[in-house]
Every structure is written in structure tokens, then in C-alpha cells.
Coordinates of C-alpha atoms in Angstrom, one line a residue:
Chain A
M66 CA 0.0 0.0 0.0
T67 CA 1.4 3.3 -1.0
T68 CA 1.1 5.9 1.7
R69 CA 2.7 8.8 -0.1
L70 CA 0.8 11.7 -1.5
N71 CA 1.3 12.5 -5.2
S72 CA 2.8 15.8 -6.2
E73 CA -0.5 17.2 -7.3
K74 CA -2.0 16.5 -3.9
L75 CA 1.0 17.9 -2.1
A76 CA 0.7 21.1 -4.1
E77 CA -3.0 21.3 -3.3
L78 CA -2.3 20.8 0.4
A79 CA 0.4 23.5 0.3
D80 CA -2.1 25.9 -1.4
R81 CA -4.9 25.0 1.0
A82 CA -2.6 25.6 4.0
R83 CA -1.5 28.9 2.7
S84 CA -5.1 29.9 2.3
V85 CA -6.0 28.7 5.8
R86 CA -3.0 30.5 7.3
T87 CA -4.0 33.7 5.5
N88 CA -7.5 33.4 6.8
I89 CA -6.3 32.8 10.3
V90 CA -4.3 36.0 10.3
K91 CA -7.1 38.0 8.7
M92 CA -9.8 36.8 11.0
I93 CA -7.8 37.3 14.2
T94 CA -6.8 40.8 13.0
E95 CA -10.4 41.6 12.2
A96 CA -11.5 40.3 15.6
Q97 CA -8.6 42.0 17.3
S98 CA -8.5 39.0 19.6
G99 CA -7.8 35.2 19.3
H100 CA -5.0 32.7 19.3
P101 CA -2.7 32.8 16.2
G102 CA 0.3 30.8 17.4
G103 CA -1.4 27.5 18.1
S104 CA -3.7 27.9 15.1
L105 CA -0.8 28.3 12.7
S106 CA 1.1 25.4 14.3
A107 CA -1.9 23.0 13.7
A108 CA -2.7 24.2 10.1
D109 CA -0.8 21.5 8.2
I110 CA -2.4 18.7 10.3
L111 CA -5.9 20.0 9.8
V112 CA -5.4 20.6 6.1
T113 CA -4.0 17.1 5.6
L114 CA -6.9 15.6 7.6
Y115 CA -9.7 17.6 5.9
F116 CA -8.3 17.5 2.3
A117 CA -6.6 14.1 2.2
E118 CA -8.4 11.9 4.6
L119 CA -11.7 12.6 6.4
K120 CA -14.8 11.0 5.1
I121 CA -17.1 14.0 5.4
D122 CA -19.5 15.9 3.3
S123 CA -20.1 19.6 3.7
K124 CA -23.7 19.1 2.5
A125 CA -24.4 16.5 5.1
P126 CA -22.4 17.7 8.2
K127 CA -24.3 15.5 10.6
A128 CA -24.2 12.2 8.6
N129 CA -24.1 9.3 11.0
D130 CA -21.3 7.5 9.2
R131 CA -19.0 10.5 8.8
D132 CA -15.5 10.7 10.3
R133 CA -15.4 13.0 13.3
F134 CA -12.8 15.6 14.3
V135 CA -12.6 17.0 17.8
L136 CA -10.4 20.1 18.4
S137 CA -9.6 19.5 22.0
K138 CA -7.3 22.6 22.0
G139 CA -10.4 24.7 21.3
H140 CA -8.5 28.0 21.4
A141 CA -7.2 27.1 18.0
A142 CA -10.7 27.7 16.7
P143 CA -9.5 29.9 13.8
V144 CA -7.6 27.0 12.1
L145 CA -10.8 24.9 12.4
Y146 CA -13.1 27.6 11.1
A147 CA -10.7 28.5 8.2
T148 CA -10.4 24.8 7.3
L149 CA -14.1 24.2 7.4
A150 CA -14.8 27.3 5.3
E151 CA -12.1 26.1 2.8
K152 CA -13.9 22.8 2.7
G153 CA -17.2 24.5 1.9
F154 CA -19.1 24.0 5.3
F155 CA -20.0 27.7 5.4
P156 CA -19.1 30.9 3.4
M157 CA -15.6 32.2 3.5
E158 CA -16.8 35.7 4.2
E159 CA -18.3 34.5 7.5
L160 CA -14.7 34.0 8.8
L161 CA -14.4 37.8 9.4
T162 CA -17.3 37.6 12.0
L163 CA -15.1 35.6 14.4
R164 CA -15.6 36.5 18.0
K165 CA -18.1 39.2 17.1
I166 CA -21.5 39.5 18.7
D167 CA -24.3 37.5 16.9
S168 CA -21.7 35.5 15.0
R169 CA -21.8 31.7 14.9
L170 CA -18.1 31.7 15.1
Q171 CA -17.5 31.8 18.8
G172 CA -14.1 32.3 20.3
H173 CA -14.0 28.6 21.0
P174 CA -15.8 26.0 18.8
E175 CA -19.5 25.5 19.3
M176 CA -21.1 22.4 17.7
K177 CA -24.8 23.4 17.8
N178 CA -24.6 26.2 15.3
V179 CA -21.5 25.7 13.2
P180 CA -21.7 23.1 10.4
G181 CA -18.7 20.8 10.6
V182 CA -17.9 21.4 14.2
D183 CA -18.3 17.9 15.8
M184 CA -17.8 18.9 19.5
S185 CA -17.9 22.1 21.5
T186 CA -14.5 22.6 23.1
G187 CA -12.4 25.3 24.7
S188 CA -12.1 24.3 28.3
L189 CA -8.8 22.3 27.9
G190 CA -8.7 18.6 28.7
Q191 CA -12.2 17.7 27.7
G192 CA -12.0 17.0 24.0
L193 CA -10.3 13.6 24.2
S194 CA -13.0 12.2 26.4
A195 CA -15.6 13.3 23.9
A196 CA -13.6 11.7 21.1
N197 CA -13.5 8.5 23.2
G198 CA -17.3 8.6 23.5
M199 CA -17.7 9.0 19.7
A200 CA -15.2 6.2 19.0
L201 CA -17.0 4.0 21.6
A202 CA -20.4 4.7 19.9
G203 CA -18.8 3.6 16.6
K204 CA -17.6 0.3 18.2
I205 CA -21.0 -0.4 19.7
D206 CA -22.8 0.2 16.4
G207 CA -20.2 -1.6 14.3
S208 CA -19.7 1.5 12.2
D209 CA -16.5 2.0 10.4
Y210 CA -16.1 5.8 10.8
R211 CA -13.0 7.0 12.5
V212 CA -12.5 9.7 15.1
Y213 CA -9.7 12.2 15.2
A214 CA -8.7 14.6 18.0
L215 CA -6.1 17.3 18.2
L216 CA -4.6 18.1 21.6
G217 CA -2.2 20.8 22.7
D218 CA 1.1 19.9 24.4
G219 CA 0.3 22.2 27.3
E220 CA -3.1 20.7 27.4
L221 CA -1.5 17.4 28.5
E222 CA -1.1 19.0 31.9
E223 CA -4.8 18.5 32.5
G224 CA -5.6 15.4 34.6
Q225 CA -8.7 14.5 32.5
I226 CA -6.4 13.8 29.5
W227 CA -4.9 10.9 31.4
E228 CA -8.2 9.6 32.5
A229 CA -9.2 9.6 28.9
A230 CA -5.9 8.1 27.8
M231 CA -6.5 5.1 30.1
F232 CA -10.1 4.7 28.9
A233 CA -9.2 4.7 25.2
A234 CA -6.5 2.0 25.6
H235 CA -8.6 -0.1 28.0
N236 CA -11.5 -0.1 25.6
K237 CA -9.2 -0.8 22.6
L238 CA -10.4 2.2 20.6
D239 CA -8.4 1.5 17.5
N240 CA -10.8 3.7 15.5
L241 CA -9.4 6.7 17.3
T242 CA -6.4 8.7 16.2
A243 CA -5.2 11.7 18.2
F244 CA -2.5 14.2 17.6
V245 CA -0.5 16.3 19.9
D246 CA 0.4 19.6 18.4
N247 CA 3.8 19.7 20.1
N248 CA 4.8 23.3 19.5
G249 CA 6.5 23.4 22.9
L250 CA 5.0 26.6 24.2
Q251 CA 2.1 27.6 26.4
I252 CA 0.9 30.9 27.7
D253 CA 3.4 31.3 30.6
G254 CA 6.4 30.0 28.6
P255 CA 7.9 26.7 27.3
V256 CA 5.9 23.7 28.4
A257 CA 9.1 22.1 29.6
E258 CA 9.6 24.9 32.0
V259 CA 6.0 25.7 33.1
M260 CA 5.0 22.1 34.0
S261 CA 6.8 19.6 31.9
P262 CA 4.6 16.9 30.3
L263 CA 7.8 15.4 28.8
P264 CA 8.6 12.8 27.6
I265 CA 5.4 12.9 25.7
P266 CA 5.7 9.8 23.5
D267 CA 6.8 7.6 26.4
K268 CA 3.9 8.7 28.5
W269 CA 1.4 7.7 25.8
R270 CA 3.2 4.4 25.2
A271 CA 3.0 3.7 28.9
F272 CA -0.7 4.3 28.8
G273 CA -1.1 1.6 26.2
W274 CA -1.3 3.7 23.0
N275 CA 0.4 3.1 19.7
V276 CA 2.7 6.2 19.3
I277 CA 4.0 7.7 16.0
E278 CA 6.4 10.6 16.1
I279 CA 6.4 12.9 13.0
D280 CA 7.2 16.4 11.7
G281 CA 3.8 18.1 12.0
H282 CA 4.5 20.3 9.0
D283 CA 5.4 17.4 6.6
Y284 CA 2.2 16.5 4.7
N285 CA 3.5 13.1 3.7
A286 CA 4.5 12.3 7.3
I287 CA 1.1 13.4 8.6
Y288 CA -0.7 11.4 5.9
Q289 CA 1.5 8.3 6.5
A290 CA 0.8 8.5 10.2
I291 CA -2.9 8.6 9.6
Q292 CA -2.7 5.6 7.3
T293 CA -0.5 3.6 9.7
A294 CA -2.9 4.3 12.5
K295 CA -5.7 2.8 10.5
T296 CA -3.9 -0.5 10.3
V297 CA -3.2 -0.8 14.0
K298 CA -5.6 -3.1 15.8
G299 CA -6.6 -3.1 19.5
K300 CA -5.0 0.2 20.3
P301 CA -5.7 3.9 19.8
T302 CA -2.9 5.9 18.1
M303 CA -1.3 9.1 19.3
V304 CA 0.6 11.0 16.7
V305 CA 3.1 13.3 18.4
A306 CA 3.6 16.0 15.9
A307 CA 6.6 18.3 16.3
T308 CA 5.4 21.7 15.2
V309 CA 6.4 25.3 15.3
K310 CA 4.1 27.7 17.1
G311 CA 3.2 30.5 14.7
K312 CA 4.4 28.4 11.7
G313 CA 4.6 30.3 8.5
I314 CA 5.1 33.8 9.8
C315 CA 8.7 34.5 10.8
K316 CA 7.9 37.1 13.5
M317 CA 5.5 34.7 15.2
E318 CA 7.5 31.5 15.0
N319 CA 8.5 30.1 18.4
M320 CA 7.4 33.3 20.0
V321 CA 5.3 32.7 23.2
D322 CA 3.9 36.2 23.0
W323 CA 1.9 35.2 19.9
H324 CA -0.1 32.6 21.8
G325 CA -3.1 34.8 22.3
K326 CA -2.4 38.2 20.7
A327 CA -4.0 39.8 17.6
P328 CA -1.8 41.4 15.0
S329 CA -2.2 45.1 14.4
R330 CA -3.5 46.2 10.9
E331 CA 0.1 47.0 9.9
E332 CA 1.4 43.7 11.1
C333 CA -1.4 41.9 9.4
E334 CA -0.3 43.5 6.0
L335 CA 3.3 42.3 6.5
F336 CA 2.2 38.8 7.6
L337 CA -0.1 38.4 4.7
A338 CA 2.6 39.5 2.3
E339 CA 4.9 36.9 3.8
L340 CA 2.4 34.2 3.4
D341 CA 1.8 35.3 -0.2
N342 CA 5.5 34.7 -1.1
Chain B
M623 CA -40.2 1.5 54.4
G624 CA -40.1 1.4 50.6
K625 CA -37.1 1.2 48.4
A626 CA -34.4 3.8 48.0
T627 CA -34.7 5.8 44.9
R628 CA -31.3 4.5 43.7
E629 CA -32.7 1.0 43.8
A630 CA -35.7 2.0 41.8
Y631 CA -33.4 3.7 39.3
G632 CA -31.3 0.5 38.8
E633 CA -34.5 -1.5 38.1
A634 CA -35.9 1.2 35.8
L635 CA -32.7 1.4 33.9
R636 CA -32.7 -2.4 33.4
E637 CA -36.2 -2.2 32.0
L638 CA -35.4 0.6 29.8
G639 CA -32.4 -1.2 28.4
G640 CA -34.6 -3.7 26.8
K641 CA -36.9 -1.1 25.3
N642 CA -34.3 1.2 23.8
K643 CA -31.1 0.0 22.3
D644 CA -29.6 3.5 22.2
I645 CA -29.3 3.5 26.0
V646 CA -25.8 3.1 27.3
V647 CA -24.8 3.3 31.0
L648 CA -21.5 4.6 32.4
D649 CA -20.4 4.4 36.0
A650 CA -17.2 5.3 37.9
D651 CA -16.5 2.3 40.1
L652 CA -19.7 2.6 42.1
S653 CA -22.1 0.4 40.2
K654 CA -22.9 -1.7 43.1
S655 CA -24.0 1.4 45.1
T656 CA -25.6 3.3 42.3
K657 CA -27.4 0.1 41.2
T658 CA -26.3 0.5 37.6
N659 CA -24.9 -3.1 38.1
L660 CA -28.5 -4.3 37.5
F661 CA -28.2 -2.9 33.9
A662 CA -24.7 -4.1 33.6
K663 CA -25.6 -7.7 34.3
V664 CA -28.2 -7.8 31.5
Y665 CA -26.5 -5.5 28.9
P666 CA -22.8 -5.8 29.5
E667 CA -22.1 -4.7 25.9
R668 CA -23.7 -1.3 26.7
F669 CA -22.3 -0.8 30.2
F670 CA -18.9 1.0 30.7
D671 CA -17.1 1.3 34.0
V672 CA -14.7 4.2 33.5
G673 CA -13.0 3.6 36.8
I674 CA -12.5 6.3 39.4
A675 CA -12.4 9.1 36.8
E676 CA -15.5 11.3 36.9
Q677 CA -14.3 14.0 34.5
N678 CA -13.8 11.4 31.8
L679 CA -17.1 9.7 32.9
V680 CA -19.0 12.8 31.9
G681 CA -16.8 13.7 28.9
T682 CA -17.2 10.3 27.4
A683 CA -20.9 10.4 27.8
A684 CA -20.9 13.7 25.9
G685 CA -19.1 12.1 23.0
L686 CA -21.5 9.1 23.1
A687 CA -24.5 11.5 23.0
A688 CA -22.9 13.5 20.1
A689 CA -22.8 10.2 18.2
G690 CA -26.5 9.4 18.8
K691 CA -26.5 7.4 22.0
I692 CA -28.5 8.1 25.2
P693 CA -26.0 7.8 28.0
F694 CA -27.1 7.5 31.6
V695 CA -24.2 8.4 33.8
S696 CA -24.0 7.5 37.5
T697 CA -21.8 8.1 40.5
F698 CA -22.4 9.8 43.8
A699 CA -23.9 13.3 43.6
M700 CA -20.8 14.7 45.2
F701 CA -18.6 13.4 42.3
A702 CA -21.1 14.1 39.5
A703 CA -22.3 17.6 40.3
G704 CA -19.1 18.4 42.3
R705 CA -16.1 16.8 40.8
A706 CA -17.4 16.9 37.2
Y707 CA -19.2 20.2 37.4
E708 CA -17.3 21.8 34.6
Q709 CA -17.5 18.8 32.3
I710 CA -21.3 18.9 32.8
R711 CA -21.4 22.6 32.1
N712 CA -19.1 22.7 29.1
S713 CA -19.2 19.3 27.5
V714 CA -22.8 18.5 28.1
C715 CA -25.0 21.5 28.8
Y716 CA -23.4 24.1 26.5
P717 CA -23.8 21.9 23.4
K718 CA -27.2 20.6 24.9
L719 CA -26.1 17.0 24.5
N720 CA -28.5 14.2 25.4
V721 CA -26.8 13.0 28.6
K722 CA -28.6 11.9 31.7
I723 CA -26.8 12.3 35.0
A724 CA -28.4 10.1 37.6
A725 CA -26.6 11.0 40.8
T726 CA -27.1 8.8 43.8
H727 CA -26.2 9.2 47.5
A728 CA -27.3 12.9 47.5
G729 CA -27.8 14.8 50.7
L730 CA -27.1 14.1 54.4
T731 CA -28.7 10.7 54.3
V732 CA -25.6 9.3 52.8
G733 CA -25.0 8.9 56.5
E734 CA -21.9 7.4 58.0
D735 CA -19.5 8.4 55.2
G736 CA -19.7 11.9 56.4
A737 CA -19.5 15.4 55.0
S738 CA -17.0 14.6 52.3
H739 CA -19.6 12.4 50.6
Q740 CA -22.8 14.4 51.4
A741 CA -23.7 16.6 48.5
I742 CA -25.8 19.4 49.8
E743 CA -25.0 21.8 46.9
D744 CA -25.8 19.7 43.8
I745 CA -29.3 21.1 43.1
S746 CA -27.9 24.6 43.3
L747 CA -25.0 23.8 41.0
M748 CA -27.1 22.0 38.5
R749 CA -30.0 24.3 38.2
S750 CA -27.8 27.3 37.5
I751 CA -26.5 25.8 34.3
P752 CA -28.4 26.8 31.1
N753 CA -30.1 23.9 29.2
M754 CA -30.1 21.7 32.3
T755 CA -33.2 20.0 33.7
V756 CA -33.2 19.0 37.4
I757 CA -35.5 16.3 38.8
V758 CA -35.6 15.0 42.4
P759 CA -38.0 12.0 42.7
A760 CA -39.7 11.3 46.0
D761 CA -40.2 7.6 45.9
A762 CA -39.6 4.4 43.8
T763 CA -42.6 4.9 41.6
E764 CA -41.8 8.5 40.8
T765 CA -38.2 7.5 40.1
C766 CA -39.1 4.9 37.6
Q767 CA -41.3 7.3 35.7
A768 CA -38.7 10.1 35.9
I769 CA -36.2 7.8 34.4
D770 CA -38.6 6.9 31.6
F771 CA -39.2 10.6 31.0
A772 CA -35.5 11.4 31.0
A773 CA -34.8 8.8 28.3
Q774 CA -37.5 10.3 26.1
Y775 CA -36.5 13.9 26.7
N776 CA -33.9 15.3 24.3
G777 CA -31.3 17.1 26.3
P778 CA -29.3 17.1 29.6
V779 CA -31.1 15.9 32.7
Y780 CA -29.8 15.8 36.3
I781 CA -31.7 13.3 38.5
R782 CA -31.0 13.4 42.2
L783 CA -31.3 10.0 44.0
G784 CA -30.9 8.9 47.5
R785 CA -29.2 6.1 49.4
M786 CA -31.7 5.6 52.1
G787 CA -35.0 3.7 51.8
V788 CA -38.0 6.1 51.6
P789 CA -41.7 5.4 52.2
D790 CA -43.8 4.6 49.1
I791 CA -46.0 7.7 48.3
F792 CA -47.4 6.9 44.9
S793 CA -49.5 4.0 43.7
D794 CA -49.0 2.3 40.3
D795 CA -51.5 4.6 38.5
Y796 CA -49.4 7.7 39.3
K797 CA -48.4 9.7 36.2
F798 CA -45.2 11.8 36.3
C799 CA -45.8 15.1 34.6
Y800 CA -42.5 16.9 33.8
G801 CA -42.5 20.4 35.3
K802 CA -45.8 20.0 37.2
A803 CA -46.1 20.1 41.0
V804 CA -48.1 17.2 42.6
K805 CA -50.7 18.2 45.2
L806 CA -50.6 15.6 47.9
A807 CA -52.9 17.3 50.4
E808 CA -55.2 20.2 50.4
G809 CA -55.3 22.9 53.1
K810 CA -55.9 26.6 53.5
D811 CA -53.5 28.0 56.1
V812 CA -50.1 27.3 54.6
T813 CA -48.5 25.3 51.7
I814 CA -45.6 23.0 52.4
I815 CA -43.5 22.5 49.3
A816 CA -41.1 19.6 49.4
T817 CA -38.8 17.6 47.2
G818 CA -37.1 14.2 47.4
V819 CA -36.8 12.4 50.7
M820 CA -38.5 15.4 52.4
V821 CA -41.9 14.8 50.6
S822 CA -43.1 12.1 53.0
V823 CA -41.8 14.1 56.0
A824 CA -43.8 17.1 54.7
S825 CA -47.0 15.0 54.4
E826 CA -46.5 13.8 58.0
A827 CA -46.1 17.4 59.1
A828 CA -49.3 18.4 57.4
K829 CA -51.2 15.8 59.5
E830 CA -49.5 17.0 62.6
L831 CA -50.5 20.6 61.9
T832 CA -54.1 19.7 62.1
K833 CA -53.6 19.1 65.8
A834 CA -52.7 22.7 66.1
G835 CA -55.8 23.7 64.1
L836 CA -54.0 24.5 60.9
T837 CA -54.6 22.8 57.5
A838 CA -51.7 22.6 55.0
R839 CA -51.6 22.1 51.3
V840 CA -48.6 19.8 50.4
L841 CA -46.9 20.1 47.1
N842 CA -44.3 17.7 45.8
I843 CA -42.0 19.5 43.4
H844 CA -40.1 16.8 41.6
T845 CA -39.0 19.0 38.7
I846 CA -36.9 21.8 40.3
K847 CA -36.0 23.1 36.9
P848 CA -38.1 24.2 35.1
I849 CA -40.1 24.9 38.2
D850 CA -43.9 25.0 38.3
H851 CA -44.5 28.8 38.6
S852 CA -48.3 28.6 38.5
A853 CA -48.5 26.0 41.3
I854 CA -46.3 28.1 43.5
I855 CA -48.2 31.4 42.8
E856 CA -51.5 29.6 43.3
A857 CA -50.4 28.2 46.6
A858 CA -49.3 31.7 47.7
K859 CA -52.6 33.2 46.8
D860 CA -54.7 30.4 48.2
T861 CA -52.9 29.8 51.5
G862 CA -50.8 33.0 52.1
A863 CA -47.8 31.3 53.6
I864 CA -45.1 28.9 52.2
V865 CA -42.6 26.4 53.8
T866 CA -40.1 24.7 51.6
C867 CA -38.4 21.4 52.6
E868 CA -35.3 19.9 51.1
E869 CA -32.4 17.7 52.1
H870 CA -30.0 20.3 50.6
S871 CA -28.5 23.5 51.5
I872 CA -30.9 26.4 52.0
I873 CA -28.7 28.2 49.5
G874 CA -29.6 27.7 45.8
G875 CA -32.0 24.7 46.1
L876 CA -35.7 24.2 46.1
G877 CA -36.2 27.0 48.7
S878 CA -34.3 29.5 46.6
A879 CA -36.1 28.4 43.4
V880 CA -39.5 28.9 45.2
A881 CA -38.4 32.2 46.7
E882 CA -37.4 33.5 43.2
V883 CA -40.9 32.8 42.0
L884 CA -42.6 34.3 45.0
V885 CA -40.8 37.6 45.2
E886 CA -41.4 38.3 41.5
N887 CA -45.1 37.3 41.5
S888 CA -46.8 36.9 44.8
P889 CA -44.7 37.6 48.0
V890 CA -46.0 35.9 51.1
P891 CA -44.3 34.9 54.4
M892 CA -42.0 32.0 53.7
E893 CA -39.8 29.7 55.8
R894 CA -37.1 27.3 54.5
I895 CA -36.3 23.9 55.9
G896 CA -32.9 22.7 54.7
V897 CA -29.3 22.4 55.7
L898 CA -28.3 25.7 57.2
D899 CA -25.2 26.5 55.2
V900 CA -23.1 24.0 57.2
F901 CA -21.4 20.8 56.3
G902 CA -22.9 17.5 57.5
E903 CA -21.0 14.8 59.5
S904 CA -21.0 11.1 60.0
G905 CA -24.0 9.5 61.6
T906 CA -27.1 7.5 60.9
P907 CA -29.3 9.0 58.2
K908 CA -32.2 9.3 60.7
G909 CA -29.9 10.9 63.4
L910 CA -28.6 13.4 60.9
L911 CA -32.1 14.4 59.8
V912 CA -32.8 15.2 63.5
K913 CA -29.6 17.0 64.2
Y914 CA -29.8 19.1 61.1
K915 CA -33.5 20.0 61.7
L916 CA -35.1 18.2 58.8
T917 CA -37.9 16.5 60.8
V918 CA -41.7 16.6 61.1
A919 CA -41.4 18.8 64.2
D920 CA -39.1 21.3 62.4
I921 CA -41.6 21.6 59.5
V922 CA -44.5 22.1 61.9
S923 CA -42.8 24.9 63.8
A924 CA -41.7 26.5 60.5
A925 CA -45.3 26.3 59.2
Q926 CA -46.6 27.9 62.4
K927 CA -44.0 30.7 62.1
A928 CA -44.9 31.3 58.5
V929 CA -48.6 31.5 59.4
S930 CA -47.9 33.9 62.3
R931 CA -46.1 36.2 60.0
K932 CA -49.2 36.7 57.8
K933 CA -50.4 40.3 58.0

């Protein structure tokens, strides 16, 4: 089985990711609030999932047999919204309503009103449990859909994550693939300094998960990890993806200050020009 | 003495399991106490023990509901409404997912385990969350019907159940009506509004009051949210005085909910029977009800006081 993406697909993913990153910057600038760093670090993972893997249909966002995606690190809502709009779940223009009154696009994802959002998240640590429940429902029903979740590395400091980690392995949820967006930074500084969750892969192995370590900006690596996870029986898979916070914009890369800060209009112009090149 | 509401819950759940294949049950290492083990024995493929991990208990149920299941989640009220409060708020109620939280061992009548296990704040916590429904059954029959209702209702429900056996109040022809108070006795001087284990105590108190020449209406309010506004307003207008009784803190529970309706619609003298903003302690359930002033005599004197305050 070939697990490499062809050059055409790779080019498409790169284009999509550029568009998603552009929209992340635009929408956070327009809102003058939001989380650019962790949205940009996760963009390549979401784009690969949504444009090379997920069995979903923007015209039937609640279809029972669809694959599910839970953004457990809900503060990265801009990357989810930008990806969903890119995929046709709602109009691209709506992205500029992010975080504004009367908008469906809440600061953190809300599943009731936004087509394509499979779980309301934002309070860290809760998304993996919800993904477990969806995967378990699939097992009970004998459905063959898969469930994906994206966790932050700082989020691993939440106790509920490890309750959920035990549960998924204990119940052999091999229809669940989770990612850690391992960008190394949280609000108060480097995760290793604030409250180290390291070594991340060893912890998940110890909890009974299949673990794959990749470069989270390499489309082929992301795609291969997804395909490998589908072949693993009896265990959930954790893809520990090494990423760069603020990826794609030099001034933001690896800068903790860009965790939850909006660019000014001037900065926005510079960042968009950089993404355009 | 009749069954405890938790026992009726376990039996109702087992019945329901046969009728509705979408029902799944989750527990956190307390299935023998919460009585979900009755369901587990018959439907092991739809029963999941998450271990001692209440946050994941509620979160997993949210995911199951998001994928079309009807999860009933059980643990002690302390660990459901308390430990997993924020999961209930953010993972269940905010997205209005179809999760039923059947919390047992509520209130002081947990008994010997003491204050650490006696949830006296759960009604308050649960009723303040948007989209949540709060039901406190008074006996086994009402519990069975409340569980049937919860399974049919689409949205989050918190059902408060007790450890201790309670007298049977309702006969088999009883019909549980969501959101509607149940009139158990008629009277003209005062209305005693009770919920859960205090309902039978309130009925006793009404009988006792006749010796003092007072007649009391008795209302069982099983649905604390949404509360029956019209029954409360009618009681205030008809009897002119109200006493509320609950095995819960006087802050935020039934008494508060009734007071909110009264002050906005028809203020009358009101007294609250409940735990007076203190923690409980170890003891027999009966002994604790006496020490914390949740007895027939306490209700009688509260009723007399309320009546005496009428202008």
C-alpha cells in the first residue's frame, strides 16, 4: 500500500494551508482577539486531515457514518473555522465575523450552530473524552467511521487527559487517532519549564497507545501516520507531531507572546505579504 | 419502608435497556452502590465502567451522545455535580447533549460516610446551568417514571437520587408530569412545598399541623428546573404562607427556586427547611435528619412561624 501523496495532492495541500493561514491572520486581526500561534502550528495537520483523509460531506455535516474531528485545544478555533470554510461548510466571508456579537463563530468551537464542528470545546482537557465517546459509539454500532482529535502539548497537563488516555486504551479504541500539536509553548512559557509533560511519546506508550512521532508540517509524514494508525488493531494511536508555534510567519515562529495576541492592521499586512510569497 | 430511589433507578434502567437499544450506561467504580450493576448484568455490551475518573465519565458520555447514544451516567452526587461540574457545564449543557446524569447518595442521608460524601449543593449547582433540567424524585414509583421521562426527553437531565429507603408515596397509577407540581394534600393556612426524601416528611407534618388547628396544602415539586410557577403562585394566593423542605443547603436549592418565583409574583411569608449553610457529618441518616433539623417537628414549627407572619 502506497502511503505517499502524489505531487499534485502535495501542491494542493500547500495551497490550502497557505489559504488557511491567510484566513487565520485575517480573522484574528479583524476580531482584534484570538490565538494565532497555536492555530498556525496546527494548520498543516488540519489541512491534511480535511483534504486528504476525512470522510465528510459539507452538504451532510451530521451524517451518521462520517468521520469525526474534535479540536480538543479549542482555542485554535481559527484554524478549524478556516479549514471548514475552505472545505465549503460555510461561506468564507463569514470568517471575518469571528468573536463578534451575533456570530456563529464563537471564540471557541460550538457544535450546535456551526456546520462541521463535531464537538464544543475550549475548556482544555475535555475533548479527548468526547472523542472517546464517539469512538466507543462507533464500536457499539459496528460503524467504520474514524474519530480524530487534536490536543495541545500544554493541554497534556490537564488530569482529565490521562483519565481519557486510560479509557481509550482499556477499551481498545483503534478507531481513534489523536494528535499532539507539540509546539513546545504555552501561555506562561515553554511547556518544559512551566510544568513539563515530557517525555510525551513515552507517556502515551506507557498508557497503552500506539505512538507515532512525526514532523507536523510534513504533509507526507502526517498522511502516513494517519494511514498507519488505520492498520493498528486493538490500540488507539497518538501522533506526536513536532510543530512550530506561529508556523509560516517569521515574526511569530516560536514566540510565546503570539499565543493569544492579535496582529495590528500594519502587522497583518506584513504577515499576509509573507504568506503570499 | 419502601425502596431507596437509587434501587428503583437501577431497576428502571434495566427495564429501559430492553426497550431502547440506544441507552448506554456509564459508572465510575460505584455500580454496586448506584445500582447500575442491574443494567450491567443484562446488557454488559452497553455498560462501561470508567474507573475512578469522573471527569472522563461525563466527557465520554458527551461524546456518546454526540454520536447518537442516550447515555445514563451514575456516580455519587458529590462526584457528579461536584467533581465533574465543569464537564457537565461545558461538554454536556453548552452543546445541549442528550446526557442523563443520575446521581445517587445525595444529601445528608448518605449517613456514616460523612460530609466529604454528602452533596448538599448539587441542586444549586445543576439548576444554575443553562439547558439543564433538574429532577428530584420522592419515591420508587416516581423515580421509575422520571427515568422513563429522561430517556425520552432530548437534552441534559440531572436526576437526584438517595441512598436511604423512603416510604412509598405513589401508587402504580401515578403519572409523572414533567415540570408539574403534585398536590398531595389540600389545606388553607399554609403550603408545604417539598422535594425528594422530604416529601413524605412534609406529608406527616401536614397531618401533625391539624392538631394545632392548621390545614396545610402539600406540594411535591419533583422538577426543580423548570419549576412550576403557577402551582407556587396559586399556593401563595390560596394559602398566604409557604414552607419549603429539602435535604439540601438552603442556598440555591428548592427554597431558593420557590423564593425566586414568590418575590417576583406573589410575595408571602416563607420559611425554609434545609441544611443551614453548614457541612454535615458522620451518623445514621435518621440521626442526621434530626440533628440538622429536617424533621416533622421542624416543619411544623416553620409552618406555624410562617402562618404567624401573615399580615
